Tab-separated table of C-alpha atoms and ligand atoms in Angstrom:
chain	number	residue	atom	x	y	z
A	1	MET	CA	98.370	70.269	103.966
A	2	ILE	CA	96.070	72.081	102.129
A	3	GLU	CA	95.888	75.746	101.645
A	4	PHE	CA	93.264	78.285	101.138
A	5	GLU	CA	93.685	80.621	98.367
A	6	LYS	CA	91.936	83.666	97.864
A	7	GLY	CA	90.076	83.699	94.148
A	8	LEU	CA	87.666	85.800	92.390
A	9	GLU	CA	84.788	83.200	92.847
A	10	GLY	CA	85.845	83.047	96.920
A	11	ILE	CA	88.221	80.145	98.057
A	12	VAL	CA	90.189	77.620	96.081
A	13	LEU	CA	90.989	74.205	97.931
A	14	ARG	CA	95.003	73.838	96.324
A	15	PRO	CA	96.650	70.417	98.069
A	16	THR	CA	100.467	71.201	98.029
A	17	LEU	CA	101.091	67.303	98.813
A	18	SER	CA	103.405	64.136	98.203
A	19	LEU	CA	101.579	60.764	96.526
A	20	GLN	CA	101.085	59.629	100.446
A	21	GLY	CA	99.132	62.859	101.138
A	22	ILE	CA	97.198	63.008	97.513
A	23	ARG	CA	95.601	59.774	98.803
A	24	MET	CA	94.841	60.898	102.211
A	25	MET	CA	93.286	63.903	100.456
A	26	ALA	CA	91.111	61.592	97.924
A	27	THR	CA	89.733	60.067	100.936
A	28	LEU	CA	88.694	63.132	102.736
A	29	ARG	CA	87.345	64.786	99.487
A	30	THR	CA	85.067	61.530	99.620
A	31	ARG	CA	84.004	63.290	102.653
A	32	ALA	CA	83.573	66.809	101.854
A	33	HIS	CA	79.675	67.511	101.735
A	34	SER	CA	77.611	70.296	100.499
A	35	LEU	CA	74.511	71.062	102.271
A	36	TRP	CA	71.873	74.275	101.170
A	37	ALA	CA	70.364	75.668	104.493
A	38	PRO	CA	67.016	77.405	104.045
A	39	ALA	CA	65.645	81.161	104.561
A	40	LYS	CA	62.074	80.563	106.087
A	41	ILE	CA	59.234	83.312	106.797
A	42	ASN	CA	57.022	84.003	109.347
A	43	LEU	CA	53.173	83.830	108.565
A	44	PHE	CA	52.212	84.066	112.294
A	45	LEU	CA	53.788	85.901	115.093
A	46	GLU	CA	52.410	86.496	118.301
A	47	VAL	CA	54.617	88.088	121.228
A	48	THR	CA	52.827	86.696	124.589
A	49	GLY	CA	55.221	87.621	127.153
A	50	ARG	CA	58.767	89.261	128.504
A	51	ARG	CA	60.238	86.299	130.016
A	52	ALA	CA	63.252	86.601	133.551
A	53	ASP	CA	65.592	85.288	131.041
A	54	GLY	CA	65.952	88.691	129.143
A	55	TYR	CA	63.846	87.136	125.856
A	56	HIS	CA	60.113	87.439	124.963
A	57	ASP	CA	57.381	84.142	124.427
A	58	LEU	CA	56.562	83.882	121.489
A	59	VAL	CA	54.221	81.636	119.264
A	60	THR	CA	54.747	81.907	115.743
A	61	VAL	CA	54.504	79.947	112.460
A	62	MET	CA	57.413	79.035	110.595
A	63	ALA	CA	57.544	78.099	106.614
A	64	ALA	CA	60.921	76.966	105.291
A	65	VAL	CA	61.456	78.981	101.538
A	66	SER	CA	63.358	78.389	98.258
A	67	LEU	CA	66.067	80.589	99.069
A	68	PHE	CA	69.197	79.287	100.418
A	69	ASP	CA	72.926	79.583	101.565
A	70	THR	CA	75.116	76.882	101.185
A	71	LEU	CA	77.745	75.080	103.086
A	72	HIS	CA	80.682	72.999	101.925
A	73	PHE	CA	82.373	70.922	104.537
A	74	VAL	CA	85.683	69.558	104.105
A	75	PRO	CA	87.145	67.166	107.046
A	76	LEU	CA	90.838	68.023	107.827
A	77	SER	CA	93.009	65.466	108.502
A	78	GLN	CA	93.205	64.133	112.130
A	79	SER	CA	96.919	66.458	112.612
A	80	GLN	CA	95.180	69.982	111.690
A	81	ASN	CA	92.770	70.166	114.612
A	82	THR	CA	91.907	73.733	113.328
A	83	THR	CA	88.483	75.286	112.463
A	84	GLN	CA	88.571	77.135	109.114
A	85	LEU	CA	85.433	79.130	107.666
A	86	THR	CA	85.822	81.113	104.558
A	87	VAL	CA	82.660	82.766	103.192
A	88	THR	CA	81.544	84.179	100.213
A	89	ASP	CA	78.492	86.886	99.947
A	90	VAL	CA	77.394	86.333	96.756
A	91	ARG	CA	75.624	89.923	96.479
A	92	THR	CA	78.674	91.517	97.373
A	93	ARG	CA	81.370	88.963	95.958
A	94	ASP	CA	83.089	89.986	99.532
A	95	CYS	CA	85.323	86.995	100.115
A	96	SER	CA	86.692	86.525	103.507
A	97	GLY	CA	88.754	83.846	105.552
A	98	MET	CA	88.662	83.057	109.355
A	99	ARG	CA	90.244	80.234	111.281
A	100	THR	CA	91.040	79.716	115.001
A	101	PRO	CA	92.022	81.399	117.206
A	102	LEU	CA	88.998	83.730	115.864
A	103	PRO	CA	89.796	87.705	115.530
A	104	ALA	CA	87.072	89.299	118.313
A	105	ASN	CA	84.767	90.858	115.572
A	106	VAL	CA	84.237	86.697	114.130
A	107	ARG	CA	83.761	85.357	117.392
A	108	ASP	CA	79.872	85.831	117.433
A	109	ASN	CA	79.885	84.146	114.032
A	110	LEU	CA	77.063	81.192	114.176
A	111	VAL	CA	78.816	78.903	112.255
A	112	MET	CA	81.857	78.974	113.960
A	113	ARG	CA	80.018	78.939	117.148
A	114	THR	CA	78.356	75.776	116.428
A	115	ILE	CA	81.738	73.795	115.323
A	116	GLU	CA	82.803	74.558	118.288
A	117	LEU	CA	80.090	73.612	120.326
A	118	VAL	CA	79.813	70.686	118.772
A	119	ARG	CA	83.143	69.988	119.460
A	120	LYS	CA	82.336	70.467	123.466
A	121	HIS	CA	79.336	68.095	123.156
A	122	SER	CA	81.081	65.125	120.818
A	123	GLY	CA	84.633	65.546	122.292
A	124	VAL	CA	85.890	65.765	118.156
A	125	THR	CA	89.112	67.519	118.384
A	126	ALA	CA	89.442	66.949	114.358
A	127	GLY	CA	89.827	69.804	112.029
A	128	ILE	CA	87.245	70.735	109.802
A	129	ALA	CA	87.151	73.616	106.997
A	130	VAL	CA	83.842	75.038	105.975
A	131	HIS	CA	82.963	77.265	103.091
A	132	LEU	CA	80.065	79.382	103.280
A	133	THR	CA	78.175	80.873	100.292
A	134	LYS	CA	76.091	83.668	101.687
A	135	ARG	CA	72.497	84.395	99.803
A	136	ILE	CA	69.956	85.052	102.244
A	137	PRO	CA	69.863	88.532	103.104
A	138	LEU	CA	71.436	90.090	106.724
A	139	GLU	CA	69.193	91.579	109.154
A	140	ALA	CA	65.729	90.914	107.152
A	141	GLY	CA	64.269	88.658	109.630
A	142	LEU	CA	64.392	85.426	107.328
A	143	GLY	CA	66.957	83.275	109.431
A	144	GLY	CA	70.150	83.117	107.644
A	145	GLY	CA	72.570	82.805	110.186
A	146	SER	CA	70.489	80.535	112.190
A	147	SER	CA	69.863	78.076	109.297
A	148	ASP	CA	73.848	77.707	108.631
A	149	ALA	CA	73.827	77.159	112.341
A	150	ALA	CA	71.349	73.954	111.794
A	151	THR	CA	72.603	73.174	108.636
A	152	THR	CA	76.213	73.076	110.399
A	153	LEU	CA	75.176	70.973	113.401
A	154	MET	CA	73.838	68.600	111.151
A	155	GLY	CA	76.642	68.300	108.803
A	156	LEU	CA	79.381	67.947	111.489
A	157	ASN	CA	76.651	65.655	112.893
A	158	ARG	CA	77.313	63.198	109.329
A	159	ILE	CA	80.726	63.874	108.680
A	160	TRP	CA	82.182	63.154	112.009
A	161	ASP	CA	79.878	60.101	112.930
A	162	LEU	CA	78.679	61.434	115.789
A	163	GLY	CA	74.774	59.829	116.112
A	164	PHE	CA	73.316	62.308	117.372
A	165	SER	CA	69.361	62.279	117.437
A	166	SER	CA	67.070	64.805	116.059
A	167	ALA	CA	65.937	65.770	119.791
A	168	ARG	CA	69.712	65.548	120.558
A	169	MET	CA	69.902	68.455	117.264
A	170	MET	CA	67.131	70.310	118.610
A	171	GLU	CA	68.638	70.613	122.211
A	172	ILE	CA	72.046	71.199	121.311
A	173	ALA	CA	70.464	73.865	118.368
A	174	ALA	CA	68.304	75.907	121.515
A	175	GLU	CA	71.591	76.753	122.555
A	176	ILE	CA	72.693	78.554	119.756
A	177	GLY	CA	69.575	80.795	119.347
A	178	SER	CA	66.275	80.634	119.146
A	179	ASP	CA	65.538	80.106	115.567
A	180	VAL	CA	67.972	76.963	114.922
A	181	PRO	CA	65.941	74.485	116.191
A	182	PHE	CA	63.017	74.925	113.562
A	183	PHE	CA	65.714	74.460	110.936
A	184	ILE	CA	67.113	70.904	112.061
A	185	HIS	CA	63.846	70.004	110.143
A	186	GLY	CA	63.228	72.458	108.406
A	187	GLY	CA	59.241	72.481	106.479
A	188	TRP	CA	56.529	74.274	108.269
A	189	GLY	CA	56.444	74.936	112.384
A	190	ILE	CA	54.059	76.146	115.178
A	191	CYS	CA	57.300	76.874	117.454
A	192	GLU	CA	56.238	78.361	121.232
A	193	GLY	CA	58.712	79.644	124.028
A	194	ARG	CA	61.335	81.643	122.858
A	195	GLY	CA	60.870	79.989	119.709
A	196	ASP	CA	62.917	76.968	120.460
A	197	ARG	CA	59.802	74.912	121.413
A	198	VAL	CA	58.648	73.344	117.432
A	199	GLN	CA	55.871	71.181	116.588
A	200	ARG	CA	55.610	69.819	112.686
A	201	ILE	CA	53.153	70.451	110.864
A	202	PRO	CA	53.091	67.906	108.708
A	203	ARG	CA	50.834	69.462	105.439
A	204	SER	CA	50.850	72.216	104.549
A	205	PRO	CA	49.749	73.802	100.348
A	206	PRO	CA	53.037	74.953	98.307
A	207	LEU	CA	52.741	79.056	98.245
A	208	ALA	CA	53.663	81.185	95.528
A	209	LEU	CA	55.900	84.053	97.051
A	210	VAL	CA	57.617	87.393	96.514
A	211	LEU	CA	60.297	88.359	98.568
A	212	ALA	CA	61.333	92.058	99.188
A	213	VAL	CA	63.445	93.073	101.069
A	214	PRO	CA	64.506	96.937	101.529
A	215	PRO	CA	68.002	98.266	101.467
A	216	GLN	CA	68.036	98.994	105.523
A	217	GLY	CA	68.233	95.831	107.980
A	218	LEU	CA	67.057	95.650	111.270
A	219	SER	CA	68.602	94.150	114.121
A	220	THR	CA	66.487	91.543	115.852
A	221	ARG	CA	67.840	92.628	119.474
A	222	GLU	CA	66.593	96.030	119.229
A	223	ILE	CA	63.402	95.612	117.872
A	224	PHE	CA	62.863	93.420	120.933
A	225	SER	CA	63.565	95.983	123.247
A	226	GLU	CA	61.090	98.266	122.237
A	227	ASP	CA	57.354	97.392	124.071
A	228	CYS	CA	56.000	94.559	121.690
A	229	VAL	CA	53.931	92.052	123.840
A	230	ALA	CA	50.237	91.596	122.667
A	231	PRO	CA	47.676	93.310	124.913
A	232	ALA	CA	45.855	89.785	125.270
A	233	TRP	CA	46.366	86.886	123.852
A	234	ASN	CA	43.831	83.796	123.001
A	235	SER	CA	45.963	80.784	122.437
A	236	ASP	CA	42.754	79.253	120.200
A	237	MET	CA	43.884	81.838	117.233
A	238	VAL	CA	46.756	79.386	116.402
A	239	LEU	CA	44.864	76.429	116.155
A	240	PRO	CA	43.686	76.790	112.563
A	241	TRP	CA	47.397	76.581	111.561
A	242	LEU	CA	47.854	72.967	112.721
A	243	ARG	CA	45.264	71.821	109.856
A	244	THR	CA	45.734	72.197	106.042
A	245	ARG	CA	44.469	75.481	104.815
A	246	THR	CA	44.053	76.981	101.430
A	247	PRO	CA	46.783	79.579	100.121
A	248	MET	CA	43.755	81.904	100.444
A	249	GLU	CA	42.791	81.475	104.084
A	250	ILE	CA	46.767	81.889	104.985
A	251	GLY	CA	46.950	85.198	103.288
A	252	ARG	CA	43.738	85.816	105.071
A	253	ALA	CA	45.562	84.668	108.386
A	254	LEU	CA	49.061	86.602	108.373
A	255	HIS	CA	49.789	88.137	111.481
A	256	ASN	CA	53.030	89.405	113.093
A	257	ARG	CA	53.305	91.584	115.738
A	258	LEU	CA	56.528	93.076	115.482
A	259	THR	CA	55.279	95.201	112.329
A	260	ASN	CA	54.725	98.470	114.545
A	261	VAL	CA	58.189	98.371	116.058
A	262	ALA	CA	59.441	97.780	112.966
A	263	ILE	CA	57.794	100.632	110.671
A	264	ARG	CA	58.375	102.924	113.346
A	265	ARG	CA	62.727	102.547	112.589
A	266	SER	CA	62.034	101.533	109.182
A	267	PRO	CA	59.894	103.735	107.112
A	268	TRP	CA	60.723	100.958	104.212
A	269	ILE	CA	58.480	98.799	105.612
A	270	ARG	CA	55.515	101.044	105.282
A	271	THR	CA	56.165	101.942	101.705
A	272	LEU	CA	56.657	98.657	101.090
A	273	PHE	CA	52.936	97.559	102.246
A	274	ALA	CA	51.449	100.424	100.358
A	275	PHE	CA	52.771	98.949	97.200
A	276	LEU	CA	51.748	95.312	97.858
A	277	LYS	CA	48.259	96.762	98.803
A	278	ARG	CA	47.702	97.952	95.505
A	279	GLU	CA	48.676	94.494	93.739
A	280	HIS	CA	45.602	92.234	94.950
A	281	VAL	CA	47.644	89.578	96.117
A	282	LEU	CA	46.098	86.749	98.951
A	283	GLY	CA	48.184	88.463	101.481
A	284	TYR	CA	51.417	90.058	102.629
A	285	SER	CA	53.312	90.632	105.741
A	286	MET	CA	56.717	91.111	107.079
A	287	THR	CA	58.560	88.419	107.808
A	288	GLY	CA	60.206	87.869	112.227
A	289	SER	CA	61.565	91.153	113.367
A	290	GLY	CA	61.760	92.403	109.722
A	291	SER	CA	62.914	94.491	107.683
A	292	ALA	CA	62.029	91.648	104.796
A	293	CYS	CA	58.212	91.741	103.741
A	294	PHE	CA	56.840	88.927	101.306
A	295	ALA	CA	53.205	88.590	99.388
A	296	ILE	CA	51.362	85.733	99.093
A	297	CYS	CA	50.576	85.426	95.235
A	298	ARG	CA	47.683	84.151	93.140
A	299	HIS	CA	49.916	82.346	90.423
A	300	TRP	CA	53.490	82.342	89.301
A	301	ARG	CA	52.149	84.778	86.945
A	302	GLN	CA	51.355	87.246	89.079
A	303	ALA	CA	54.337	86.953	91.484
A	304	TRP	CA	57.025	87.322	88.085
A	305	GLY	CA	54.979	90.606	87.758
A	306	LEU	CA	55.444	92.110	90.744
A	307	ALA	CA	58.960	91.006	91.518
A	308	GLY	CA	59.771	92.959	88.128
A	309	ARG	CA	57.895	95.923	89.481
A	310	LEU	CA	59.392	95.789	92.433
A	311	ARG	CA	62.867	95.683	91.007
A	312	CYS	CA	61.939	98.646	89.006
A	313	GLN	CA	61.885	100.611	92.759
A	314	ASN	CA	65.270	99.325	93.407
A	315	ILE	CA	64.365	97.078	95.776
A	316	HIS	CA	65.422	93.269	96.199
A	317	ALA	CA	62.929	90.752	95.028
A	318	TYR	CA	62.980	87.240	94.935
A	319	CYS	CA	60.415	84.572	93.460
A	320	ILE	CA	60.503	82.042	95.869
A	321	HIS	CA	58.401	79.108	96.769
A	322	SER	CA	57.714	77.606	100.953
A	323	LEU	CA	59.023	74.354	100.774
A	324	PRO	CA	57.580	71.152	101.648
A	325	PRO	CA	57.514	68.819	104.957
A	326	PRO	CA	60.401	66.720	105.213
A	327	PRO	CA	59.640	62.788	103.592
A	328	SER	CA	59.901	61.414	107.123
A	329	LEU	CA	57.263	63.364	108.685
A	330	THR	CA	54.881	63.239	105.243
A	331	SER	CA	54.905	59.632	105.273
A	332	ALA	CA	54.452	59.532	109.371
A	333	ALA	CA	50.908	62.248	108.730
B	1	LIG	O1	68.087	84.205	119.949
B	1	LIG	P1	68.512	84.802	119.459
B	1	LIG	O2	69.983	85.266	119.395
B	1	LIG	O3	68.520	84.736	117.771
B	1	LIG	O4	67.906	86.726	119.542
B	1	LIG	C1	68.563	87.220	119.325
B	1	LIG	C2	67.478	88.385	120.588
B	1	LIG	O5	66.833	88.802	119.944
B	1	LIG	C3	68.233	88.018	122.016
B	1	LIG	O6	69.076	88.913	122.318
B	1	LIG	C4	66.998	88.801	122.512
B	1	LIG	O7	67.073	90.693	122.874
B	1	LIG	C5	65.705	88.889	121.033
B	1	LIG	N1	64.613	88.230	121.303
B	1	LIG	C6	63.974	87.750	122.150
B	1	LIG	N2	62.575	86.678	122.559
B	1	LIG	C7	62.924	85.960	121.603
B	1	LIG	C8	63.816	85.743	120.753
B	1	LIG	C9	64.546	86.588	120.397
B	1	LIG	O8	63.939	89.063	123.116
B	1	LIG	N3	62.093	84.940	121.806
């Protein structure tokens, strides 16, 4: 039996076991995995139409960035066919625990939904304990929940030895949320449809970025509920993203159709833009449906200075970089 114990640093796994149980725990522990779940930014986002299913058609260029949640997976014995999720929020130091059957307020948690969906598609009933360490800010347009879901899917595929191909994982990911398929590969990608049809961008320059997260978050659903469709859309606009561009070219091409709607709901974004304009960065934009904004800097010295000045204004600021494509894509390119 494994008991979860709440401590200052989160949840401590405390086995209370017989000798045989300890041997079994050792086996289970060797099958434990810790995985990183990166955030993303949208370098380009155009809303091209409203769909019959209530979603919007998008064309967006996304890049995974070096701000991570972490997920630690511990398989439980066959007899413990429960799902346990514990969460530590690094920013607030909050700890909470969840287990099935879930209380109503956490049924929407994407990690829990992913585990249930994987069980449905694979027939696996074995128990699993997941500890999620949250660092990616919420309601910021950084895709933290979607990335946690994609990482859970990939983690379970490995731990439960499911043999799902990438294509199969992309299909399951699309059932969970529009941004989830992008995180199956990470790196850079052009996403179309709801955002779930992903075309990889094999080569991409490393970008020195500052991410600014205002105190007021924004709900994706609410931003999309307003009129945000582009009056005219020329698909040639996205083609240059497929060739390698310099950070300067990328800075000039940043675009996000949802910015005006987001500014109406959060004046922080206008304030941040005014601040970033004075900094002579290569470019700045809002990510996703907001409220976080990012700047592409000329060099790290500029990024560190800018992040410091933002923090003096009580804005959460992170110096981060874009992540390269996964090795399998680089070698294929
Ligand atoms: O897919 P996901 O659950 O992340 O989307 C959250 C909400 O954002 C949807 O319920 C929908 O209202 C809106 N949305 C949209 N078009 C998209 C993606 C999201 O209208 N392409």
